[in-house]
Coordinates of C-alpha atoms in Angstrom, one line a residue:
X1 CA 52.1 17.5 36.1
X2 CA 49.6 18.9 39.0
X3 CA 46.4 17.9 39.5
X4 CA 45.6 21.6 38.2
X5 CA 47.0 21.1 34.5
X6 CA 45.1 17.0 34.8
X7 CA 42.0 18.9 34.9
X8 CA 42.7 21.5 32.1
X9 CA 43.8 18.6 29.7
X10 CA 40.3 17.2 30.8
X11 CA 38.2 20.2 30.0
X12 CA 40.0 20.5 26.4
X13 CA 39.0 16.6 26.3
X14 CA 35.4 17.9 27.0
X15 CA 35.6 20.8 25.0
X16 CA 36.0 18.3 21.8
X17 CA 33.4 15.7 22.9
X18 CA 31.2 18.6 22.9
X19 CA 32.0 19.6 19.5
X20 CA 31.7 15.7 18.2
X21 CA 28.4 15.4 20.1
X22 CA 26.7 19.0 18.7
X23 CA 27.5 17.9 15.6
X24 CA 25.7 14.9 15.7
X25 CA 22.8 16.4 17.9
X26 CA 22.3 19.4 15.1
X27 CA 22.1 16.9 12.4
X28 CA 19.6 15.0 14.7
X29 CA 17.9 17.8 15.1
X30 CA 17.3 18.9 11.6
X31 CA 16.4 15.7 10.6
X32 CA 13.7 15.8 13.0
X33 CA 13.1 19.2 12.1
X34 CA 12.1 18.3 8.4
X35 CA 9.8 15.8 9.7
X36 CA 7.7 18.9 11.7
X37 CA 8.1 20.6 9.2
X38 CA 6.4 18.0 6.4
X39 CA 3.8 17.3 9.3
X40 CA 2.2 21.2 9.4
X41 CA 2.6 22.0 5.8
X42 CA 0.8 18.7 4.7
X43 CA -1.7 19.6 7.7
X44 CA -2.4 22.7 6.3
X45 CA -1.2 23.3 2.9
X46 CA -0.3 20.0 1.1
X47 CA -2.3 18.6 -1.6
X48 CA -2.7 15.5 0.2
X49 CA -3.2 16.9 3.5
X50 CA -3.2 15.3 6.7
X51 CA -6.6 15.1 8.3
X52 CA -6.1 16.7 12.0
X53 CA -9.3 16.3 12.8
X54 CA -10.4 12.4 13.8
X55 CA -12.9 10.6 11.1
X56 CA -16.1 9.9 12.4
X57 CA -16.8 6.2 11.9
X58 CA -20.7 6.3 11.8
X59 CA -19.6 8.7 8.5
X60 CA -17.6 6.1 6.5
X61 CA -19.3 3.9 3.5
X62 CA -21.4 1.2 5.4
X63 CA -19.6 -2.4 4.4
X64 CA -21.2 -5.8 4.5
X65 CA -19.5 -7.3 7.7
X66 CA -16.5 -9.7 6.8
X67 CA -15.0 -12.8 8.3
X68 CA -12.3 -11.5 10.6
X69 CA -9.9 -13.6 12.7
X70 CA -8.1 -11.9 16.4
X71 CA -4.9 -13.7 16.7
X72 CA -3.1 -13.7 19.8
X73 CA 0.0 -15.7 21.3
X74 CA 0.0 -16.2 25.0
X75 CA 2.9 -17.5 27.2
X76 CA 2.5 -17.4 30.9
X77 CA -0.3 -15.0 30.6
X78 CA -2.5 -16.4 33.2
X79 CA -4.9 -13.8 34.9
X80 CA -4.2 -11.6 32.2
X81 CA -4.9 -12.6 28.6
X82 CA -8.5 -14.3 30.1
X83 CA -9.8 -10.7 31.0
X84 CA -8.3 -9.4 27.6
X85 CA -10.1 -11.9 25.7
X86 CA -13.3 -11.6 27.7
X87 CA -13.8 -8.0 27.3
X88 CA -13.0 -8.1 24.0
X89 CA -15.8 -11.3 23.5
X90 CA -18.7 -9.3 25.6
X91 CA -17.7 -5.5 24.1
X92 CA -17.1 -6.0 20.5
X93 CA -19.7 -4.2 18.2
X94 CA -19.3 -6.8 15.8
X95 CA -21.0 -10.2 15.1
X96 CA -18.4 -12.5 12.5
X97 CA -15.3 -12.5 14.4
X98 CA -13.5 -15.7 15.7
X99 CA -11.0 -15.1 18.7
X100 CA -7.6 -17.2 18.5
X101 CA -5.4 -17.4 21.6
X102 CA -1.9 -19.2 21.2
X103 CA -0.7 -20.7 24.5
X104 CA 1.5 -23.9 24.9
X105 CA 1.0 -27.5 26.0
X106 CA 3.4 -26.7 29.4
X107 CA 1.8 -23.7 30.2
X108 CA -1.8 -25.2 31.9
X109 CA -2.4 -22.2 33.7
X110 CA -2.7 -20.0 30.5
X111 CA -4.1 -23.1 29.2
X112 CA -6.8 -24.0 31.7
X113 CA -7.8 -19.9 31.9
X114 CA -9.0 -19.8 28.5
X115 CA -10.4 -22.8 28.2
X116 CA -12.8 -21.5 30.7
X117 CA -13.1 -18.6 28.4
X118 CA -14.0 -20.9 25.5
X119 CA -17.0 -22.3 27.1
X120 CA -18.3 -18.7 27.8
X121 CA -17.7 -17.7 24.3
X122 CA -18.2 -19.3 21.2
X123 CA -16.4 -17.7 19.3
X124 CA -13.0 -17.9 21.2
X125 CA -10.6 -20.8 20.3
X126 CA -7.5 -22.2 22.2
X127 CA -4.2 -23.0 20.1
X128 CA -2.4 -25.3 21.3
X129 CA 1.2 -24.9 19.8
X130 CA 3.0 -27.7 18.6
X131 CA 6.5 -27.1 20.4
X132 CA 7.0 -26.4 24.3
X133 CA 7.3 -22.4 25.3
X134 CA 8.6 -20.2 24.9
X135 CA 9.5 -20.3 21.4
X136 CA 8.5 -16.7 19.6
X137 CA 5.6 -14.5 19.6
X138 CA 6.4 -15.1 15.6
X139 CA 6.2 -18.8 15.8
X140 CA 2.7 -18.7 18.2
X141 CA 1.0 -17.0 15.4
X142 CA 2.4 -19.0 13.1
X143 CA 0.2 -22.4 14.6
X144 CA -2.4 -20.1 15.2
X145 CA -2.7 -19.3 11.5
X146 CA -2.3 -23.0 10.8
X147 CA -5.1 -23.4 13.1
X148 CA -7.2 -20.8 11.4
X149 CA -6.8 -22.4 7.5
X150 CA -8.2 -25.8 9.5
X151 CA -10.8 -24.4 10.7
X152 CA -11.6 -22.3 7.2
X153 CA -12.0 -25.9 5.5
X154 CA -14.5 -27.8 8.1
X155 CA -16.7 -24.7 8.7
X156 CA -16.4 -23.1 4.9
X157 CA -15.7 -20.2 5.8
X158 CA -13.1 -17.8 4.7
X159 CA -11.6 -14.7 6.7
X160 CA -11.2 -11.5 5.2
X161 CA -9.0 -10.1 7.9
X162 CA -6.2 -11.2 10.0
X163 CA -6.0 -9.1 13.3
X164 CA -2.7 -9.0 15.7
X165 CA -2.9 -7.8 19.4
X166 CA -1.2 -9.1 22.9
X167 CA -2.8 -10.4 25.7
X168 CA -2.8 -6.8 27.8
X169 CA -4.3 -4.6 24.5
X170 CA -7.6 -3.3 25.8
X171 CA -9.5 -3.3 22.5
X172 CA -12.1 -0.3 21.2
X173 CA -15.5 -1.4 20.5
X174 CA -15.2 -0.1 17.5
X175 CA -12.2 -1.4 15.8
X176 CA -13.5 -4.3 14.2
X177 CA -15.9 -2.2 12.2
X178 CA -12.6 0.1 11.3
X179 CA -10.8 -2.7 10.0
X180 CA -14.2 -3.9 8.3
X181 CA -14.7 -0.9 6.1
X182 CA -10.9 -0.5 5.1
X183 CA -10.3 -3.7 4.2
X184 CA -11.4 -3.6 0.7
X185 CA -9.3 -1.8 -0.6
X186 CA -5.8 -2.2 2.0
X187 CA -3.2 -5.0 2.9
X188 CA -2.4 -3.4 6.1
X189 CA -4.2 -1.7 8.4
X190 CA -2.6 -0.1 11.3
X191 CA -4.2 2.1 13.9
X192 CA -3.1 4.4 17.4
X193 CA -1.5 2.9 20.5
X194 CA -1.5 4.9 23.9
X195 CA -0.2 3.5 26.7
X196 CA -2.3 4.1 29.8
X197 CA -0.9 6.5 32.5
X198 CA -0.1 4.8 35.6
X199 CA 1.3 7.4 38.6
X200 CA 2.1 10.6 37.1
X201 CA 6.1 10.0 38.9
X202 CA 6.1 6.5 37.3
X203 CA 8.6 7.3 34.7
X204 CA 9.8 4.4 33.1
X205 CA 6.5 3.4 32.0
X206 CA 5.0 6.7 31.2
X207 CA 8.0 8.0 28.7
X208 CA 6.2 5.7 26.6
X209 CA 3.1 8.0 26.2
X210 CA 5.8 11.0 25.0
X211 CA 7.0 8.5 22.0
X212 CA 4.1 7.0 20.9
X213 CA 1.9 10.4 20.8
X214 CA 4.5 12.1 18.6
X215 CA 5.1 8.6 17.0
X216 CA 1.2 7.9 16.4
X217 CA 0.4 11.9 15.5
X218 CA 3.0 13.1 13.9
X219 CA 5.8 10.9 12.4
X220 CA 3.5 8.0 10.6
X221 CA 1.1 10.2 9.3
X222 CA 4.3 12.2 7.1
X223 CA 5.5 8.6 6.4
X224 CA 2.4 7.0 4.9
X225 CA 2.1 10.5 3.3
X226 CA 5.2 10.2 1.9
X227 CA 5.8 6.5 1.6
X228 CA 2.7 4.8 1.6
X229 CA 4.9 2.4 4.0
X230 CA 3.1 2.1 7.3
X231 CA 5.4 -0.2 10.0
X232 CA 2.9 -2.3 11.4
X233 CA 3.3 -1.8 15.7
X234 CA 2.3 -6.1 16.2
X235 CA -1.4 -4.8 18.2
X236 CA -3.9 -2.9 16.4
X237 CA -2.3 -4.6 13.1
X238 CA -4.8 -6.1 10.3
X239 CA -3.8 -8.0 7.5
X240 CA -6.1 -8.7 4.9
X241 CA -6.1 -12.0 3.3
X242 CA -4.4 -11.7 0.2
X243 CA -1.3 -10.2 2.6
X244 CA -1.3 -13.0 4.7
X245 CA -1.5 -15.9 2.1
X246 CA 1.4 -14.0 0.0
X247 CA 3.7 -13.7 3.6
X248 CA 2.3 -17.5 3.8
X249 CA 4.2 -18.7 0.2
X250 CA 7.0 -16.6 1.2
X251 CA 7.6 -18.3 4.1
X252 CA 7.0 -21.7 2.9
X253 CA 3.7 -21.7 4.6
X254 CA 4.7 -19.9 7.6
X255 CA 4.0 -15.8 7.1
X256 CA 5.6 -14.9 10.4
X257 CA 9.2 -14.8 10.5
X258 CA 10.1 -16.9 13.8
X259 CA 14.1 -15.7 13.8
X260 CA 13.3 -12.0 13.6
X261 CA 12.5 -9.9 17.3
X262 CA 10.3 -7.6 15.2
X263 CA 8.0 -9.7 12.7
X264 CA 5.0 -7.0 12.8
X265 CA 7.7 -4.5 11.2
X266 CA 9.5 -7.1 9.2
X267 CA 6.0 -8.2 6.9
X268 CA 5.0 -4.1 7.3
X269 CA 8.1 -4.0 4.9
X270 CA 7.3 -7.2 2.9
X271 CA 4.1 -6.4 1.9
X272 CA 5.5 -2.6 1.1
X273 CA 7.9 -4.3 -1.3
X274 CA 5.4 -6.0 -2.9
X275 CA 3.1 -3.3 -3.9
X276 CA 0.2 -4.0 -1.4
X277 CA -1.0 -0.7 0.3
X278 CA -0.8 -0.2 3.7
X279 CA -2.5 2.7 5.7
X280 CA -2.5 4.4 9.5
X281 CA -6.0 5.2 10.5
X282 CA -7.1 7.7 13.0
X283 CA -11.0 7.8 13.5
X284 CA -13.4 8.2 16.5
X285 CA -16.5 6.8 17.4
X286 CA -18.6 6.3 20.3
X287 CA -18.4 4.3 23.6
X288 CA -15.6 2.7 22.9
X289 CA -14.6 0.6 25.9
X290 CA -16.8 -1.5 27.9
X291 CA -17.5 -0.1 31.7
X292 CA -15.5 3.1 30.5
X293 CA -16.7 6.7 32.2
X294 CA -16.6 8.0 29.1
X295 CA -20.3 7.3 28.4
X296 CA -21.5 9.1 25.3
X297 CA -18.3 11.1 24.6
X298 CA -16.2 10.7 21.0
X299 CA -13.3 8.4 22.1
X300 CA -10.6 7.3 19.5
X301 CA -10.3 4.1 17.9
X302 CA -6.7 2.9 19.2
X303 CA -5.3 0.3 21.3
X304 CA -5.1 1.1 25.4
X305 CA -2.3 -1.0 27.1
X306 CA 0.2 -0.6 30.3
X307 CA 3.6 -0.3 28.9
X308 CA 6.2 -1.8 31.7
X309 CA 6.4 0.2 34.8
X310 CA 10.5 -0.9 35.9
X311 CA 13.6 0.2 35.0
X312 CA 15.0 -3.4 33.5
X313 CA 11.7 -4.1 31.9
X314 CA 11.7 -0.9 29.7
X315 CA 15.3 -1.2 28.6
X316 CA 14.2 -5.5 27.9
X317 CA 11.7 -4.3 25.7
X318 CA 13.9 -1.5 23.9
X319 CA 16.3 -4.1 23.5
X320 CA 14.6 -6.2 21.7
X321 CA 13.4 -3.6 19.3
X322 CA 16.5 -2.0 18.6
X323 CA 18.0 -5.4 17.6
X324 CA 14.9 -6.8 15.6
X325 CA 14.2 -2.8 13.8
X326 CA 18.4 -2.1 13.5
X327 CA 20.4 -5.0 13.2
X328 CA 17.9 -7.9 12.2
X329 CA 15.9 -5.4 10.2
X330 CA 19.5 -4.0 8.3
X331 CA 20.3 -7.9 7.7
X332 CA 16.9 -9.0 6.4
X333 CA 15.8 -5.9 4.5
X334 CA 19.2 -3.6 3.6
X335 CA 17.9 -0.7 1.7
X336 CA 15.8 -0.1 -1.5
X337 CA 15.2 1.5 -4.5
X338 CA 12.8 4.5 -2.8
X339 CA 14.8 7.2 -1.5
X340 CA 12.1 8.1 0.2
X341 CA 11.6 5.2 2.1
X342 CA 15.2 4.5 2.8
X343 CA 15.0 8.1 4.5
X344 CA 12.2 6.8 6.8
X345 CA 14.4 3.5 7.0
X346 CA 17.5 5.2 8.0
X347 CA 15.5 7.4 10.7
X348 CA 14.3 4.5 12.1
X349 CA 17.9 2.9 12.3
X350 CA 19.3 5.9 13.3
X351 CA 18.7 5.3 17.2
X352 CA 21.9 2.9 17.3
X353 CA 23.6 6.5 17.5
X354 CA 21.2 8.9 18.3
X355 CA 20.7 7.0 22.0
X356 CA 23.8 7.2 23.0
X357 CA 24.8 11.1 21.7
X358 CA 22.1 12.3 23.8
X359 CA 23.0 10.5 26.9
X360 CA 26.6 11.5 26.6
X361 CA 25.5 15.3 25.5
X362 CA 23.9 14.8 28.5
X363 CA 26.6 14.3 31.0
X364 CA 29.2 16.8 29.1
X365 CA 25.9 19.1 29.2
X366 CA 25.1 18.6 33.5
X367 CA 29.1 18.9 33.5
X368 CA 29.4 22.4 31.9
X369 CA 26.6 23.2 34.2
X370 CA 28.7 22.5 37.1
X371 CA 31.9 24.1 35.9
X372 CA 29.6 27.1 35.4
X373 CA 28.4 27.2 38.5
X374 CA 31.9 27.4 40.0
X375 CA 32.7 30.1 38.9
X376 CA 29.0 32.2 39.8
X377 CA 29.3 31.5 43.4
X378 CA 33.0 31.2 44.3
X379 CA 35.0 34.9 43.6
X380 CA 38.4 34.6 41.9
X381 CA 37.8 31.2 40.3
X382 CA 39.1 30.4 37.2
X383 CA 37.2 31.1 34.0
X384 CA 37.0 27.3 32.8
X385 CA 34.2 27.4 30.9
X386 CA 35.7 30.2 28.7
X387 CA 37.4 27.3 26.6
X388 CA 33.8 27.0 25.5
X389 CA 32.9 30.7 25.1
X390 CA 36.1 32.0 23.3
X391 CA 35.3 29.2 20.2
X392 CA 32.7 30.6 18.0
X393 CA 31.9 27.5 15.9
X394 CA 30.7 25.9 19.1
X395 CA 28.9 28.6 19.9
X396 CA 26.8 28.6 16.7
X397 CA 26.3 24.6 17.0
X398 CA 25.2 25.1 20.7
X399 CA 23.0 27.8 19.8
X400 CA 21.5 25.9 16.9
X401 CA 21.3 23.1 19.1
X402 CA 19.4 24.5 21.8
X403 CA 16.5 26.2 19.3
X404 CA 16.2 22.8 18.4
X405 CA 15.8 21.1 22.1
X406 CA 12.8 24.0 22.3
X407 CA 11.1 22.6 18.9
X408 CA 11.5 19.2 20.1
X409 CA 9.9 20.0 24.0
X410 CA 7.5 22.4 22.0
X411 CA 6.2 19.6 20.0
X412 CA 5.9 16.8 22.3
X413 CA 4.3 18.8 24.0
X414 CA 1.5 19.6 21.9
X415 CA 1.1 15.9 20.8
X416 CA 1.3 14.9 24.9
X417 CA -1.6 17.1 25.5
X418 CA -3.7 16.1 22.6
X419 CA -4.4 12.9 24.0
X420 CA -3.3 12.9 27.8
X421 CA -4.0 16.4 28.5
X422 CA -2.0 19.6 29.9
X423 CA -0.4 18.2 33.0
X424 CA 1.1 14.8 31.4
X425 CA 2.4 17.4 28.3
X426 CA 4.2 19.9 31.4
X427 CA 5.5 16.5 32.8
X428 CA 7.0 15.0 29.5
X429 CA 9.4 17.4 29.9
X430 CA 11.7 16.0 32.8
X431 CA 10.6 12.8 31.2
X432 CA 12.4 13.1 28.2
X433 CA 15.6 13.2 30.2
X434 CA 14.7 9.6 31.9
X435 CA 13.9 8.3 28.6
X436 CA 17.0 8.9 27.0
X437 CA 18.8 6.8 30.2
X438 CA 16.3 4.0 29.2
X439 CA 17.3 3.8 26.0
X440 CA 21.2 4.8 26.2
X441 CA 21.0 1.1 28.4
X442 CA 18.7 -0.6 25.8
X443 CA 21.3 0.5 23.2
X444 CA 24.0 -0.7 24.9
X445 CA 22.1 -3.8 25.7
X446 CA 21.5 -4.4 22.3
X447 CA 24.7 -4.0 20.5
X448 CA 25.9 -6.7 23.8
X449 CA 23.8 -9.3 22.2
X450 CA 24.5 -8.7 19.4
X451 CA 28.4 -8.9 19.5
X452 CA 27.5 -11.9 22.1
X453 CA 26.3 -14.0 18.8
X454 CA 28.0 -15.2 15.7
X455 CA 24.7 -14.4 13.7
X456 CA 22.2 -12.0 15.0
X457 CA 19.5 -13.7 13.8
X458 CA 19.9 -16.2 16.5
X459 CA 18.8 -13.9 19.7
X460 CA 16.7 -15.4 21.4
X461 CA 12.6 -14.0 22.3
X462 CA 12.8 -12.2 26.1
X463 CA 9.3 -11.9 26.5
X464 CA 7.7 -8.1 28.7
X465 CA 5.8 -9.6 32.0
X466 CA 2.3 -7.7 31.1
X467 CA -0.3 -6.1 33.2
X468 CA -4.1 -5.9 32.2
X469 CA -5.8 -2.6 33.5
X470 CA -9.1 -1.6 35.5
X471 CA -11.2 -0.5 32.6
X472 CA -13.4 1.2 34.7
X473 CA -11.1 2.9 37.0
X474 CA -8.7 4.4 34.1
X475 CA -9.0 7.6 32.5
X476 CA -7.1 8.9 29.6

């Protein structure tokens, strides 16, 4: 055989990838399509509709203020969880809160920074953990909670709420008071992360800001509608007490799971199962971040952090979640009796395939491009590509498909520019394309580890390397 008929065998080869891969990208596509479409009509016309407009805080039924306890778990987080906790300390619009910072007996940097920031504040306490780190951001918060039931019994004092953030979350002013006035009457309550923009070409860290503004607009306020499941996102997370001493019995005193990658979702699902209620809260007050420009402007009540800014680091921290939300997740939690919520189950599962049918629609897809090409700027070529054209089930998927891409790019859009304005929206375009490399290589990544272990509950913790931002020098 020539090297002529080689590549028409591999142009038929591609011609039937393509067909496996529209098939899966139309069904991706509709599935994601229903979600829009639940989104506007319970925006608009839905009983129950979604409140597009933010809640105004100052607007809510005034509560009597409530014990409520910050819990974070620090492992080499020296330079960075000290300036967390000491804007939070100084900024906080909020007087009966209790700071608790996790760090480890051989880490004395992390150690020694917020011990200074104990003698500053009063209210912020270091946890020492029993074993050496790293162990598990699930096992940190574990001895801080033990630490926090100690301290209940000598002061008498009980805590209402159980707040989770990192050491990088830059905290609104506000949120405290948020938490406050929902508790009453919710287990679990979960409000917006956005990452913070660093250089507009930084890709790898600001894909992140096109997934959480659809994620955080859109897709979890259809879920909750739908569900009443909200998946906790581990910052910006409050548990009320009775949710945290139930997790507590579960876990034979321990309410964080220590083998799971992913305890924030595992317990989001928990306390779902159990009939506690659980809602995602968007609502805006007023000077919300200490030192911010903003000044007297309405800012949202969310969670600020840098997301990681490297190649490796991203597809290390999409990694993990794919194995503790898919496989560790599937283990632990299977499926249940709501239809409903196995549909929101299933959709988040579903990225063990969907990663890696768009990368690989998108080679085939750069590859007809090329063939295509060929034949506009050299006369006489061979029509290749009319293996493609002359099949008219293809052409219906592709067309399908590609009215799809522009509902996807339409609405990312408009949730990018919501929140990061027009420019950021115009450039999450492009950026989808580096995002799905990122997480075709977490993917892969994962599903190595997870064949690499004879029980996938036994992968170990791989910590993100964090950042802490210049409050005043960052803008939306």
């Amino acid at each position: 055989m020539s090297v002529f008929d080689y590549f028409l065998l591999y142009l038929y080869f591609l011609k039937y990838l393509a067909t496996f891969l529209l098939v899966f990208i139309f069904y991706f596509g509709f599935d994601d399509f229903i979600v829009d479409i639940l989104y506007w009509y319970k925006s608009f016309i839905g009983k129950n509709r979604i409140k597009c407009n933010n809640l105004e805080l100052n607007t809510l039924t005034d509560e009597p203020q409530r014990h409520l306890a910050i819990m974070i778990p620090a492992w080499q987080e020296y330079g960075i969880v000290d300036k967390m906790v000491t804007l939070l300390a100084s900024s906080c619009k909020y007087d009966k809160f209790h700071i608790f910072v996790g760090t480890y007996p051989n880490d004395l940097a992390t150690k020694k920074c917020i011990d200074e920031v104990c003698k500053r504040f009063s209210n912020v306490h270091n946890v020492i953990c029993k074993n050496p780190g790293p162990t598990s951001k699930a096992d940190c918060l574990n001895n801080i909670f033990k630490h926090i039931l100690k301290m209940e019994i000598k002061y008498n004092i009980k805590f209402s709420g159980f707040i989770l953030h990192d050491s990088e979350d830059v905290v609104h002013s506000s949120e405290l008071e948020l938490f406050n006035t929902y508790l009453p009457h919710n287990d679990l309550i979960q409000i917006p992360v956005y990452p913070y923009v660093r250089k507009w070409y930084q890709f790898s860290c600001s894909h992140y800001i096109d997934e959480f503004s659809e994620l955080h607009e859109k897709d979890l306020m259809v879920r909750m509608s739908m569900t009443r499941h909200v998946p906790s996102a581990g910052v910006g997370t409050c548990l009320s007490r009775r949710a945290v001493l139930k997790l507590a019995r579960s876990g034979r005193g321990l309410p964080f799971d220590c083998a799971s990658l992913t305890e924030d979702y595992d317990i989001s699902i928990r306390l779902k199962q159990w009939g506690m209620k659980e809602i995602f809260v968007r609502a805006k007050a007023k000077n919300g971040y200490l030192n911010s420009h903003q000044n007297e402007d309405d800012s949202l009540i969310c969670v600020r952090e840098f997301f990681p800014s490297t190649f490796n680091a991203a597809v290390r921290q999409k990694s993990r979640w794919i194995v503790g939300i898919v496989f560790q997740g599937w283990k632990n939690i299977g499926w249940t009796k709501d239809w409903k919520l196995n549909y929101f189950l299933w959709r988040d599962r579903r990225c063990v395939v969907s990663n890696i049918v768009s990368f690989l629609s998108m080679i085939v897809f750069f590859q007809v491009i090329c063939i295509a090409m060929y034949q506009i700027i050299f006369d006489g070529s061979y029509f290749f590509i009319s293996i493609f054209n002359d099949d008219i089930f293809l052409k219906i998927l592709s067309y399908a498909n590609f009215l799809f891409f522009i509902n996807r790019i339409i609405h990312r859009f408009i949730f990018v520019r919501r929140f990061y304005g027009f420019f950021n929206a115009f450039i999450s375009i492009p950026r989808t394309v580096w995002g799905n490399v990122i997480n075709f290589f977490a993917n892969i990544r994962a599903i190595y580890l997870v064949i690499s272990k004879d029980n996938v509950m036994k992968i170990s913790w791989d910590k993100t390397k964090h950042d802490f931002p210049d409050i005043v020098n960052n803008k939306k």
